[in-house]
mmCIF file of C-alpha atoms in Angstrom:
data_model
loop_
_atom_site.group_PDB
_atom_site.id
_atom_site.type_symbol
_atom_site.label_atom_id
_atom_site.label_comp_id
_atom_site.label_asym_id
_atom_site.label_seq_id
_atom_site.Cartn_x
_atom_site.Cartn_y
_atom_site.Cartn_z
ATOM 1 C CA MET O 74 -14.352 26.362 30.011
ATOM 2 C CA ILE O 75 -12.505 24.107 27.633
ATOM 3 C CA LEU O 76 -10.206 21.388 29.043
ATOM 4 C CA PRO O 77 -6.724 21.272 27.794
ATOM 5 C CA ALA O 78 -6.184 18.317 25.469
ATOM 6 C CA PRO O 79 -3.796 16.204 27.757
ATOM 7 C CA LEU O 80 -6.420 16.762 30.702
ATOM 8 C CA CYS O 81 -9.318 15.676 28.756
ATOM 9 C CA PHE O 82 -7.443 12.644 27.639
ATOM 10 C CA ILE O 83 -6.732 11.815 31.327
ATOM 11 C CA VAL O 84 -10.393 12.383 32.389
ATOM 12 C CA ALA O 85 -11.722 10.405 29.444
ATOM 13 C CA LEU O 86 -9.358 7.473 30.006
ATOM 14 C CA GLY O 87 -9.801 7.586 33.676
ATOM 15 C CA TYR O 88 -13.638 7.333 33.401
ATOM 16 C CA LEU O 89 -13.262 4.460 31.010
ATOM 17 C CA SER O 90 -10.949 2.696 33.303
ATOM 18 C CA PHE O 91 -13.504 3.062 36.191
ATOM 19 C CA CYS O 92 -16.135 1.583 33.975
ATOM 20 C CA GLN O 93 -13.882 -1.266 33.039
ATOM 21 C CA VAL O 94 -13.073 -2.085 36.693
ATOM 22 C CA THR O 95 -16.841 -1.984 37.671
ATOM 23 C CA ARG O 96 -17.573 -4.336 34.695
ATOM 24 C CA VAL O 97 -14.870 -6.848 35.346
ATOM 25 C CA TYR O 98 -14.612 -6.982 39.195
ATOM 26 C CA VAL O 99 -18.289 -6.284 39.967
ATOM 27 C CA PHE O 100 -20.315 -7.944 37.380
ATOM 28 C CA ASP O 101 -18.723 -10.691 35.097
ATOM 29 C CA TYR O 102 -14.895 -11.393 35.751
ATOM 30 C CA GLY O 103 -13.399 -13.839 33.390
ATOM 31 C CA MET O 104 -16.177 -13.440 30.627
ATOM 32 C CA TYR O 105 -16.519 -11.415 27.435
ATOM 33 C CA SER O 106 -19.708 -9.388 27.344
ATOM 34 C CA ALA O 107 -21.537 -6.958 25.160
ATOM 35 C CA ASP O 108 -22.184 -4.103 27.530
ATOM 36 C CA PHE O 109 -21.915 -0.425 28.101
ATOM 37 C CA THR O 110 -18.078 -0.512 28.101
ATOM 38 C CA GLY O 111 -17.978 -1.274 24.265
ATOM 39 C CA PRO O 112 -19.466 2.105 23.122
ATOM 40 C CA MET O 113 -17.503 3.676 25.994
ATOM 41 C CA MET O 114 -14.166 2.508 24.543
ATOM 42 C CA VAL O 115 -15.267 3.923 20.925
ATOM 43 C CA ILE O 116 -16.433 7.292 22.618
ATOM 44 C CA THR O 117 -13.235 7.665 24.450
ATOM 45 C CA GLN O 118 -11.342 7.354 21.228
ATOM 46 C CA LYS O 119 -13.551 10.085 19.662
ATOM 47 C CA ILE O 120 -13.380 12.468 22.560
ATOM 48 C CA THR O 121 -9.622 12.247 22.963
ATOM 49 C CA SER O 122 -9.067 12.446 19.151
ATOM 50 C CA LEU O 123 -11.130 15.500 18.773
ATOM 51 C CA ALA O 124 -9.477 17.237 21.825
ATOM 52 C CA PHE O 125 -6.073 16.797 20.321
ATOM 53 C CA GLU O 126 -7.247 17.916 16.854
ATOM 54 C CA ILE O 127 -8.861 21.053 18.434
ATOM 55 C CA HIS O 128 -5.633 21.754 20.257
ATOM 56 C CA ASP O 129 -3.565 21.392 17.070
ATOM 57 C CA GLY O 130 -5.902 23.716 15.109
ATOM 58 C CA LEU O 131 -6.341 26.459 17.936
ATOM 59 C CA ALA O 132 -3.629 26.277 20.274
ATOM 60 C CA ARG O 133 -0.435 25.235 18.115
ATOM 61 C CA LYS O 134 1.535 27.005 15.572
ATOM 62 C CA GLU O 135 1.344 25.797 12.075
ATOM 63 C CA GLU O 136 5.070 25.071 11.760
ATOM 64 C CA GLN O 137 4.824 22.918 15.085
ATOM 65 C CA LEU O 138 2.532 20.389 13.363
ATOM 66 C CA THR O 139 3.434 17.252 11.316
ATOM 67 C CA PRO O 140 1.757 16.982 8.022
ATOM 68 C CA SER O 141 -0.855 14.607 9.171
ATOM 69 C CA GLN O 142 -1.738 16.765 12.346
ATOM 70 C CA ARG O 143 -1.903 19.798 9.965
ATOM 71 C CA CYS O 144 -4.452 18.038 7.864
ATOM 72 C CA LEU O 145 -6.588 16.779 10.805
ATOM 73 C CA ALA O 146 -6.378 19.952 12.814
ATOM 74 C CA VAL O 147 -9.935 21.358 13.667
ATOM 75 C CA ARG O 148 -9.735 25.282 13.236
ATOM 76 C CA ARG O 149 -13.319 25.916 14.569
ATOM 77 C CA MET O 150 -14.718 24.921 17.919
ATOM 78 C CA PRO O 151 -17.753 22.489 17.367
ATOM 79 C CA ASN O 152 -21.124 23.497 18.670
ATOM 80 C CA LEU O 153 -22.966 21.124 20.952
ATOM 81 C CA LEU O 154 -24.916 19.276 18.208
ATOM 82 C CA GLU O 155 -21.847 18.806 16.134
ATOM 83 C CA TYR O 156 -19.913 17.496 19.074
ATOM 84 C CA LEU O 157 -22.737 15.070 20.058
ATOM 85 C CA SER O 158 -23.380 13.876 16.559
ATOM 86 C CA TYR O 159 -19.646 13.007 16.073
ATOM 87 C CA ASN O 160 -19.470 11.017 19.262
ATOM 88 C CA CYS O 161 -22.804 9.439 19.228
ATOM 89 C CA ASN O 162 -23.931 8.968 15.704
ATOM 90 C CA PHE O 163 -25.884 5.823 15.048
ATOM 91 C CA MET O 164 -23.530 4.356 12.569
ATOM 92 C CA GLY O 165 -20.486 3.880 14.978
ATOM 93 C CA ILE O 166 -21.980 3.989 18.473
ATOM 94 C CA LEU O 167 -21.578 0.314 19.111
ATOM 95 C CA ALA O 168 -18.474 -0.894 17.330
ATOM 96 C CA GLY O 169 -17.079 2.174 15.665
ATOM 97 C CA PRO O 170 -14.834 2.595 13.794
ATOM 98 C CA THR O 171 -13.249 5.680 14.908
ATOM 99 C CA CYS O 172 -12.948 8.361 12.377
ATOM 100 C CA SER O 173 -11.355 11.901 12.370
ATOM 101 C CA TYR O 174 -13.770 14.807 13.074
ATOM 102 C CA ASN O 175 -12.803 16.498 9.770
ATOM 103 C CA ASP O 176 -13.811 13.223 7.804
ATOM 104 C CA TYR O 177 -17.053 13.015 9.677
ATOM 105 C CA MET O 178 -18.216 16.609 9.076
ATOM 106 C CA ALA O 179 -17.353 16.465 5.524
ATOM 107 C CA PHE O 180 -19.669 13.424 5.275
ATOM 108 C CA ILE O 181 -22.342 15.349 7.210
ATOM 109 C CA GLU O 182 -22.131 18.458 5.203
ATOM 110 C CA GLY O 183 -21.955 16.418 1.996
ATOM 111 C CA THR O 184 -18.500 17.717 0.915
ATOM 112 C CA ALA O 185 -16.609 14.712 1.195
ATOM 113 C CA TYR O 186 -17.489 13.549 -2.364
ATOM 114 C CA GLN O 187 -16.349 16.500 -4.368
ATOM 115 C CA PRO O 188 -12.620 16.682 -3.784
ATOM 116 C CA ARG O 189 -12.137 12.866 -4.217
ATOM 117 C CA HIS O 190 -14.433 12.784 -7.229
ATOM 118 C CA LEU O 191 -12.183 15.316 -8.886
ATOM 119 C CA GLU O 192 -9.136 13.310 -8.255
ATOM 120 C CA ALA O 193 -7.130 11.366 -11.033
ATOM 121 C CA ASN O 194 -9.911 9.383 -12.125
ATOM 122 C CA GLY O 195 -9.158 8.738 -15.799
ATOM 123 C CA ARG O 196 -12.732 8.830 -17.026
ATOM 124 C CA GLU O 197 -13.734 12.109 -15.173
ATOM 125 C CA ASN O 198 -12.271 15.243 -16.870
ATOM 126 C CA GLY O 199 -15.043 17.833 -16.114
ATOM 127 C CA LYS O 200 -16.800 17.549 -19.338
ATOM 128 C CA TYR O 201 -19.470 15.035 -18.207
ATOM 129 C CA LYS O 202 -22.127 15.167 -15.550
ATOM 130 C CA HIS O 203 -20.790 13.607 -12.348
ATOM 131 C CA THR O 204 -22.798 10.924 -10.474
ATOM 132 C CA GLU O 205 -22.099 10.021 -7.005
ATOM 133 C CA PRO O 206 -20.420 6.545 -6.800
ATOM 134 C CA SER O 207 -22.458 3.721 -5.262
ATOM 135 C CA PRO O 208 -21.366 1.665 -2.383
ATOM 136 C CA LYS O 209 -23.607 -1.198 -3.318
ATOM 137 C CA ASN O 210 -20.940 -3.598 -4.528
ATOM 138 C CA ASP O 211 -18.690 -2.836 -1.509
ATOM 139 C CA ILE O 212 -21.427 -3.605 0.983
ATOM 140 C CA ILE O 213 -22.482 -6.761 -0.625
ATOM 141 C CA SER O 214 -18.806 -7.888 -0.655
ATOM 142 C CA LYS O 215 -18.407 -6.890 2.951
ATOM 143 C CA LEU O 216 -21.736 -8.648 4.057
ATOM 144 C CA CYS O 217 -20.477 -11.682 2.396
ATOM 145 C CA THR O 218 -17.255 -11.454 4.253
ATOM 146 C CA CYS O 219 -19.265 -11.134 7.491
ATOM 147 C CA ALA O 220 -21.319 -14.402 6.699
ATOM 148 C CA ILE O 221 -18.111 -16.327 5.950
ATOM 149 C CA SER O 222 -16.324 -15.064 8.978
ATOM 150 C CA LEU O 223 -19.291 -15.832 11.192
ATOM 151 C CA ALA O 224 -19.751 -19.246 9.658
ATOM 152 C CA ILE O 225 -16.045 -20.000 10.176
ATOM 153 C CA PHE O 226 -16.016 -18.869 13.916
ATOM 154 C CA LEU O 227 -19.071 -20.805 14.905
ATOM 155 C CA SER O 228 -18.189 -24.060 13.269
ATOM 156 C CA VAL O 229 -14.399 -24.018 14.019
ATOM 157 C CA SER O 230 -13.751 -22.034 17.187
ATOM 158 C CA LYS O 231 -15.226 -24.723 19.649
ATOM 159 C CA LEU O 232 -13.128 -27.449 17.861
ATOM 160 C CA CYS O 233 -9.880 -25.555 18.481
ATOM 161 C CA PRO O 234 -10.269 -23.740 21.840
ATOM 162 C CA VAL O 235 -7.049 -21.891 23.028
ATOM 163 C CA GLU O 236 -7.460 -23.292 26.443
ATOM 164 C CA ARG O 237 -6.485 -26.757 25.262
ATOM 165 C CA SER O 238 -3.008 -25.483 24.820
ATOM 166 C CA ILE O 239 -2.588 -25.275 28.635
ATOM 167 C CA ASP O 240 -4.324 -28.628 29.318
ATOM 168 C CA ASN O 241 -2.030 -30.918 31.172
ATOM 169 C CA LYS O 242 -2.753 -33.931 29.216
ATOM 170 C CA PHE O 243 -2.543 -32.307 26.024
ATOM 171 C CA MET O 244 0.790 -30.680 26.860
ATOM 172 C CA ALA O 245 2.239 -34.033 28.135
ATOM 173 C CA SER O 246 1.043 -36.112 25.194
ATOM 174 C CA THR O 247 1.528 -33.737 22.236
ATOM 175 C CA PRO O 248 4.961 -33.110 20.622
ATOM 176 C CA PHE O 249 6.078 -29.515 20.685
ATOM 177 C CA ILE O 250 5.835 -28.876 17.066
ATOM 178 C CA LEU O 251 2.103 -30.196 16.927
ATOM 179 C CA GLN O 252 1.655 -27.756 19.854
ATOM 180 C CA VAL O 253 2.852 -25.010 17.664
ATOM 181 C CA LEU O 254 0.810 -25.932 14.927
ATOM 182 C CA TYR O 255 -2.294 -26.259 17.253
ATOM 183 C CA LEU O 256 -1.706 -22.732 18.630
ATOM 184 C CA TYR O 257 -1.844 -21.301 15.125
ATOM 185 C CA LEU O 258 -5.028 -22.992 14.084
ATOM 186 C CA SER O 259 -6.675 -22.142 17.396
ATOM 187 C CA MET O 260 -5.608 -18.461 16.863
ATOM 188 C CA LEU O 261 -6.805 -18.592 13.224
ATOM 189 C CA ALA O 262 -10.176 -19.770 14.457
ATOM 190 C CA THR O 263 -10.471 -16.943 16.965
ATOM 191 C CA ARG O 264 -9.819 -14.127 14.460
ATOM 192 C CA PRO O 265 -13.072 -14.420 12.344
ATOM 193 C CA LYS O 266 -15.278 -12.905 15.225
ATOM 194 C CA TYR O 267 -13.231 -9.681 14.937
ATOM 195 C CA TYR O 268 -13.471 -9.820 11.207
ATOM 196 C CA PHE O 269 -17.168 -10.131 11.369
ATOM 197 C CA ILE O 270 -17.795 -7.135 13.784
ATOM 198 C CA TRP O 271 -15.548 -4.825 12.163
ATOM 199 C CA THR O 272 -16.487 -5.646 8.597
ATOM 200 C CA LEU O 273 -20.099 -5.243 9.571
ATOM 201 C CA SER O 274 -19.463 -1.805 11.093
ATOM 202 C CA ASP O 275 -17.788 -0.830 8.069
ATOM 203 C CA ALA O 276 -20.550 -1.962 5.840
ATOM 204 C CA ILE O 277 -23.196 -0.163 7.981
ATOM 205 C CA ASN O 278 -21.215 3.141 7.520
ATOM 206 C CA ASN O 279 -20.974 2.610 3.694
ATOM 207 C CA ALA O 280 -24.506 1.890 3.450
ATOM 208 C CA ALA O 281 -25.132 5.254 5.104
ATOM 209 C CA GLY O 282 -22.788 6.881 2.543
ATOM 210 C CA PHE O 283 -19.783 7.247 4.755
ATOM 211 C CA GLY O 284 -16.355 5.829 3.753
ATOM 212 C CA PHE O 285 -15.934 6.989 0.216
ATOM 213 C CA ASN O 286 -12.041 7.288 -0.313
ATOM 214 C CA GLY O 287 -11.500 8.252 -4.085
ATOM 215 C CA TYR O 288 -11.131 5.757 -6.954
ATOM 216 C CA ASN O 289 -9.011 2.882 -7.779
ATOM 217 C CA LYS O 290 -6.777 2.829 -10.742
ATOM 218 C CA ASP O 291 -9.506 1.210 -12.836
ATOM 219 C CA GLY O 292 -11.826 3.986 -12.206
ATOM 220 C CA THR O 293 -14.081 2.104 -9.637
ATOM 221 C CA PRO O 294 -14.795 3.687 -6.291
ATOM 222 C CA ARG O 295 -12.991 2.998 -3.173
ATOM 223 C CA TRP O 296 -14.960 2.661 0.140
ATOM 224 C CA ASP O 297 -12.309 2.044 2.605
ATOM 225 C CA LEU O 298 -11.846 5.378 4.403
ATOM 226 C CA ILE O 299 -12.693 4.144 7.784
ATOM 227 C CA SER O 300 -12.096 0.302 7.197
ATOM 228 C CA ASN O 301 -10.748 -1.331 10.304
ATOM 229 C CA LEU O 302 -8.726 -4.327 8.634
ATOM 230 C CA ARG O 303 -7.344 -5.813 5.657
ATOM 231 C CA ILE O 304 -7.819 -9.689 6.132
ATOM 232 C CA LEU O 305 -5.463 -10.907 3.530
ATOM 233 C CA ASP O 306 -2.593 -8.513 4.694
ATOM 234 C CA ILE O 307 -3.209 -9.922 8.207
ATOM 235 C CA GLU O 308 -3.233 -13.473 7.352
ATOM 236 C CA PHE O 309 -0.086 -13.348 5.003
ATOM 237 C CA ALA O 310 1.880 -10.646 7.189
ATOM 238 C CA THR O 311 5.610 -11.168 7.059
ATOM 239 C CA SER O 312 6.553 -8.813 9.910
ATOM 240 C CA PHE O 313 4.990 -7.826 13.214
ATOM 241 C CA LYS O 314 4.577 -4.271 12.000
ATOM 242 C CA MET O 315 2.569 -5.359 8.934
ATOM 243 C CA PHE O 316 0.339 -7.360 11.070
ATOM 244 C CA LEU O 317 -0.392 -4.438 13.437
ATOM 245 C CA ASP O 318 -0.792 -2.106 10.499
ATOM 246 C CA ASN O 319 -3.567 -4.009 9.163
ATOM 247 C CA TRP O 320 -5.361 -5.105 12.326
ATOM 248 C CA ASN O 321 -7.762 -2.728 14.060
ATOM 249 C CA ILE O 322 -6.627 -0.032 11.687
ATOM 250 C CA GLN O 323 -8.643 2.830 13.188
ATOM 251 C CA THR O 324 -7.558 2.185 16.723
ATOM 252 C CA ALA O 325 -3.887 2.023 15.590
ATOM 253 C CA LEU O 326 -4.160 5.420 13.954
ATOM 254 C CA TRP O 327 -5.816 6.730 17.148
ATOM 255 C CA LEU O 328 -2.996 5.345 19.369
ATOM 256 C CA LYS O 329 -0.332 6.875 16.748
ATOM 257 C CA ARG O 330 -2.292 10.180 16.821
ATOM 258 C CA VAL O 331 -2.892 10.744 20.514
ATOM 259 C CA CYS O 332 0.292 8.840 21.798
ATOM 260 C CA TYR O 333 3.064 7.657 19.669
ATOM 261 C CA GLU O 334 3.443 11.085 17.794
ATOM 262 C CA ARG O 335 3.274 13.115 21.102
ATOM 263 C CA CYS O 336 5.081 11.091 23.730
ATOM 264 C CA PRO O 337 8.673 12.367 24.164
ATOM 265 C CA ILE O 338 9.973 9.392 26.069
ATOM 266 C CA ASN O 339 9.936 5.731 24.794
ATOM 267 C CA PRO O 340 6.663 6.159 22.665
ATOM 268 C CA THR O 341 6.685 2.602 21.628
ATOM 269 C CA ALA O 342 6.170 1.428 25.273
ATOM 270 C CA ALA O 343 3.858 4.270 26.020
ATOM 271 C CA THR O 344 1.542 3.274 22.988
ATOM 272 C CA PHE O 345 1.356 -0.395 24.072
ATOM 273 C CA LEU O 346 0.698 0.647 27.614
ATOM 274 C CA LEU O 347 -2.127 2.831 26.546
ATOM 275 C CA SER O 348 -3.644 0.075 24.293
ATOM 276 C CA ALA O 349 -3.788 -2.168 27.252
ATOM 277 C CA MET O 350 -5.403 0.542 29.510
ATOM 278 C CA TRP O 351 -7.953 1.217 26.643
ATOM 279 C CA HIS O 352 -8.735 -2.604 26.252
ATOM 280 C CA GLY O 353 -9.606 -3.038 30.007
ATOM 281 C CA VAL O 354 -8.192 -4.209 33.328
ATOM 282 C CA TYR O 355 -7.691 -7.944 32.827
ATOM 283 C CA PRO O 356 -4.073 -9.010 33.644
ATOM 284 C CA GLY O 357 -3.856 -10.802 30.255
ATOM 285 C CA TYR O 358 -4.246 -7.664 28.251
ATOM 286 C CA TYR O 359 -0.969 -6.130 30.117
ATOM 287 C CA LEU O 360 0.803 -9.388 29.676
ATOM 288 C CA THR O 361 0.109 -9.385 25.846
ATOM 289 C CA PHE O 362 0.929 -5.687 25.128
ATOM 290 C CA LEU O 363 4.146 -5.900 27.437
ATOM 291 C CA THR O 364 5.216 -8.886 25.374
ATOM 292 C CA GLY O 365 4.359 -6.925 22.247
ATOM 293 C CA ILE O 366 6.824 -4.224 23.227
ATOM 294 C CA SER O 367 9.646 -6.832 23.189
ATOM 295 C CA MET O 368 8.438 -8.326 20.061
ATOM 296 C CA THR O 369 8.188 -4.826 18.224
ATOM 297 C CA MET O 370 11.693 -3.985 19.318
ATOM 298 C CA ALA O 371 13.064 -7.534 18.270
ATOM 299 C CA ALA O 372 11.316 -7.578 14.910
ATOM 300 C CA ARG O 373 12.616 -4.122 14.168
ATOM 301 C CA ALA O 374 16.178 -4.988 15.056
ATOM 302 C CA LEU O 375 15.912 -8.149 12.861
ATOM 303 C CA ARG O 376 14.324 -6.454 9.897
ATOM 304 C CA HIS O 377 16.905 -3.681 9.707
ATOM 305 C CA ASN O 378 19.897 -5.958 10.221
ATOM 306 C CA ILE O 379 18.870 -9.156 8.231
ATOM 307 C CA ARG O 380 16.499 -8.147 5.439
ATOM 308 C CA PRO O 381 18.875 -6.254 3.370
ATOM 309 C CA TYR O 382 20.890 -9.550 2.779
ATOM 310 C CA PHE O 383 17.759 -11.021 1.218
ATOM 311 C CA LEU O 384 17.007 -8.302 -1.415
ATOM 312 C CA CYS O 385 19.606 -9.289 -3.817
ATOM 313 C CA SER O 386 17.353 -11.612 -5.913
ATOM 314 C CA THR O 387 13.721 -12.622 -6.244
ATOM 315 C CA THR O 388 14.504 -16.204 -4.937
ATOM 316 C CA HIS O 389 16.186 -14.923 -1.693
ATOM 317 C CA ARG O 390 13.298 -12.399 -1.264
ATOM 318 C CA SER O 391 10.620 -15.233 -1.536
ATOM 319 C CA ILE O 392 12.625 -17.384 0.919
ATOM 320 C CA TYR O 393 12.796 -14.316 3.326
ATOM 321 C CA ASP O 394 8.932 -13.791 2.976
ATOM 322 C CA VAL O 395 8.144 -17.520 3.854
ATOM 323 C CA ILE O 396 10.439 -17.511 6.717
ATOM 324 C CA THR O 397 9.145 -14.247 8.156
ATOM 325 C CA TRP O 398 5.462 -15.176 7.548
ATOM 326 C CA ALA O 399 6.071 -18.193 9.611
ATOM 327 C CA GLY O 400 7.955 -16.464 12.352
ATOM 328 C CA THR O 401 5.417 -13.637 12.359
ATOM 329 C CA GLN O 402 2.355 -15.894 12.795
ATOM 330 C CA ILE O 403 3.951 -17.780 15.667
ATOM 331 C CA ALA O 404 5.074 -14.514 17.348
ATOM 332 C CA ILE O 405 1.515 -13.068 17.040
ATOM 333 C CA CYS O 406 -0.057 -16.311 18.496
ATOM 334 C CA TYR O 407 2.452 -16.527 21.342
ATOM 335 C CA THR O 408 1.772 -12.766 22.044
ATOM 336 C CA VAL O 409 -1.995 -12.823 22.138
ATOM 337 C CA VAL O 410 -2.634 -16.020 24.214
ATOM 338 C CA PRO O 411 -2.832 -13.967 27.443
ATOM 339 C CA PHE O 412 -5.352 -11.608 25.709
ATOM 340 C CA VAL O 413 -7.572 -14.539 25.256
ATOM 341 C CA LEU O 414 -6.935 -16.416 28.466
ATOM 342 C CA LEU O 415 -7.310 -13.149 30.599
ATOM 343 C CA ALA O 416 -5.908 -14.340 33.695
ATOM 344 C CA VAL O 417 -2.410 -14.206 35.104
ATOM 345 C CA GLY O 418 -2.142 -17.976 36.183
ATOM 346 C CA PRO O 419 -3.214 -19.562 32.777
ATOM 347 C CA SER O 420 -1.226 -17.156 30.749
ATOM 348 C CA LEU O 421 2.017 -17.763 32.769
ATOM 349 C CA LYS O 422 1.318 -21.466 32.628
ATOM 350 C CA PHE O 423 1.383 -21.286 28.749
ATOM 351 C CA TYR O 424 4.506 -19.289 28.640
ATOM 352 C CA ARG O 425 6.135 -21.696 30.965
ATOM 353 C CA SER O 426 5.206 -24.639 28.858
ATOM 354 C CA TRP O 427 7.128 -22.790 25.931
ATOM 355 C CA TYR O 428 10.042 -22.024 28.390
ATOM 356 C CA TYR O 429 9.564 -18.428 27.613
ATOM 357 C CA CYS O 430 11.634 -19.059 24.430
ATOM 358 C CA ILE O 431 10.239 -16.342 22.347
ATOM 359 C CA HIS O 432 10.611 -13.681 25.316
ATOM 360 C CA ILE O 433 14.308 -14.752 25.744
ATOM 361 C CA ALA O 434 14.950 -14.688 21.843
ATOM 362 C CA CYS O 435 13.490 -11.237 21.724
ATOM 363 C CA LEU O 436 15.763 -10.013 24.441
ATOM 364 C CA VAL O 437 18.868 -11.644 22.788
ATOM 365 C CA LEU O 438 17.951 -9.857 19.308
ATOM 366 C CA VAL O 439 17.591 -6.536 21.022
ATOM 367 C CA LEU O 440 20.748 -6.620 22.781
ATOM 368 C CA ALA O 441 22.765 -8.132 20.039
ATOM 369 C CA LEU O 442 21.503 -6.417 16.980
ATOM 370 C CA PRO O 443 21.946 -2.450 16.594
ATOM 371 C CA VAL O 444 18.899 -0.235 15.592
ATOM 372 C CA LYS O 445 19.271 3.332 14.464
ATOM 373 C CA PRO O 446 17.670 6.066 16.847
ATOM 374 C CA ARG O 447 14.089 6.908 15.915
ATOM 375 C CA HIS O 448 14.720 10.338 14.466
ATOM 376 C CA LEU O 449 17.328 8.919 12.087
ATOM 377 C CA ARG O 450 14.858 6.155 10.953
ATOM 378 C CA ILE O 451 12.006 8.701 10.543
ATOM 379 C CA LYS O 452 14.555 10.844 8.373
ATOM 380 C CA GLU O 453 15.411 8.003 6.283
ATOM 381 C CA GLU O 454 11.777 7.100 5.731
ATOM 382 C CA GLN O 455 10.955 10.605 4.730
ATOM 383 C CA GLN O 456 13.833 10.735 2.205
ATOM 384 C CA GLN O 457 12.712 7.366 0.595
ATOM 385 C CA GLN O 458 9.090 8.600 0.437
ATOM 386 C CA ASN O 459 10.421 11.926 -1.213
ATOM 387 C CA SER O 460 12.488 10.059 -3.613
ATOM 388 C CA LEU O 461 9.669 7.612 -4.536
ATOM 389 C CA GLN O 462 7.231 10.624 -5.004
ATOM 390 C CA GLY O 463 9.726 12.561 -7.005
ATOM 391 C CA GLY O 464 9.280 10.435 -10.185
ATOM 392 C CA LEU O 465 5.416 10.796 -10.153
ATOM 393 C CA PRO O 466 3.260 13.203 -11.920
ATOM 394 C CA GLU O 467 2.267 16.446 -10.032
ATOM 395 C CA ASP O 468 -1.357 15.509 -9.667
ATOM 396 C CA HIS O 469 -0.666 12.055 -8.611
ATOM 397 C CA ASN O 470 2.181 13.028 -6.163
ATOM 398 C CA SER O 471 -0.238 15.500 -4.604
ATOM 399 C CA HIS O 472 -2.897 12.890 -4.207
ATOM 400 C CA SER O 473 -0.438 10.403 -2.552
ATOM 401 C CA ILE O 474 0.661 13.024 -0.129
ATOM 402 C CA THR O 475 -2.907 13.894 0.824
ATOM 403 C CA ASP O 476 -3.826 10.282 1.042
ATOM 404 C CA ASN O 477 -0.909 9.208 3.253
ATOM 405 C CA ASN O 478 -1.015 12.283 5.655
ATOM 406 C CA CYS O 479 -4.771 12.673 6.106
ATOM 407 C CA ASN O 480 -6.064 9.056 5.761
ATOM 408 C CA GLN O 481 -2.998 7.005 6.566
ATOM 409 C CA LYS O 482 -4.295 4.008 4.812
ATOM 410 C CA HIS O 483 -1.247 2.858 2.917
ATOM 411 C CA LYS O 484 1.524 2.803 5.436
ATOM 412 C CA ALA O 485 4.965 1.461 4.514
ATOM 413 C CA THR O 486 5.689 -2.066 5.837
#
């Protein structure tokens, strides 16, 4: 008997939550540990993704699906070997990243290469013998990124611990502007550990031949089909959305596909709540993601109402970018402090030391600045995308639509 997709989602997430409760409150409260719950988080993503993809392919009508759902839909029930291979393959069992079932099966069956190889690669016109692109250069580059990230984390993170931000002596003797600067530096030193593990997992998949995603404009192969982050876009993000779009990309796509696109009531809040539940049961996770809801709504309101005034010239746009970069970095650091501290007491102590100023600012912005309803925003975005694609050649336009809908790697920010 096949479980309906929503029931499968509830069972998988419920079992993961049970495992998280056991790990936190029975074994090692207040500590990060590499244990069975890490692989369980990845497997939960895969199980629930596949459940909805099968549901879209076998239980819903074609006209009910969005373009991305139509592309990702699974039209045939996987057998046991295919199901276990997708969920438990050695390349992604420990740290992922998650991928769609169709992408994984195309890799296993050896069919992922051909359609992308025949895309608009100027030097390939069918007259010459095709050779499979090599991931060697990308693997070397990603391993170098891993080494640099690990070295930075091991050498800098102990010098700038986030916990110092709530030290009484530090708060009493340090001017507020220096506290803000220290918070940014401490979070900057924390991120390389995530850069290390996600880049390494991406390199492992590439080494196995998984991750080919077509060609760049200069004809070089692109191996970013399942990449989980874009470091420069993270560090130079000029909006809350831009940061989230480039951080833990495959998890963000999973949240979008199983929750945001399907939740009929307040999908933004539901998506942040699901993210908190998926990460674990520490109270700090929930404080972070609840704060993230207000941050997202405020950033959306600010962007829709203020940004148009800065698009009149290059100088104004540059000023806007600098201001929004600084604001985004401070907002991100402020939001994720509870994610690092984990417990309620230290997290609220930090927010009290800042007088909840960013929470209050977000509330004021949401109440004061109007934002168009979601269905109108989606309609405008689709119209803008169609107008941009209207001037492209037919083959390039087709490639862009396929890339955006199926892989969703280049999202508008």
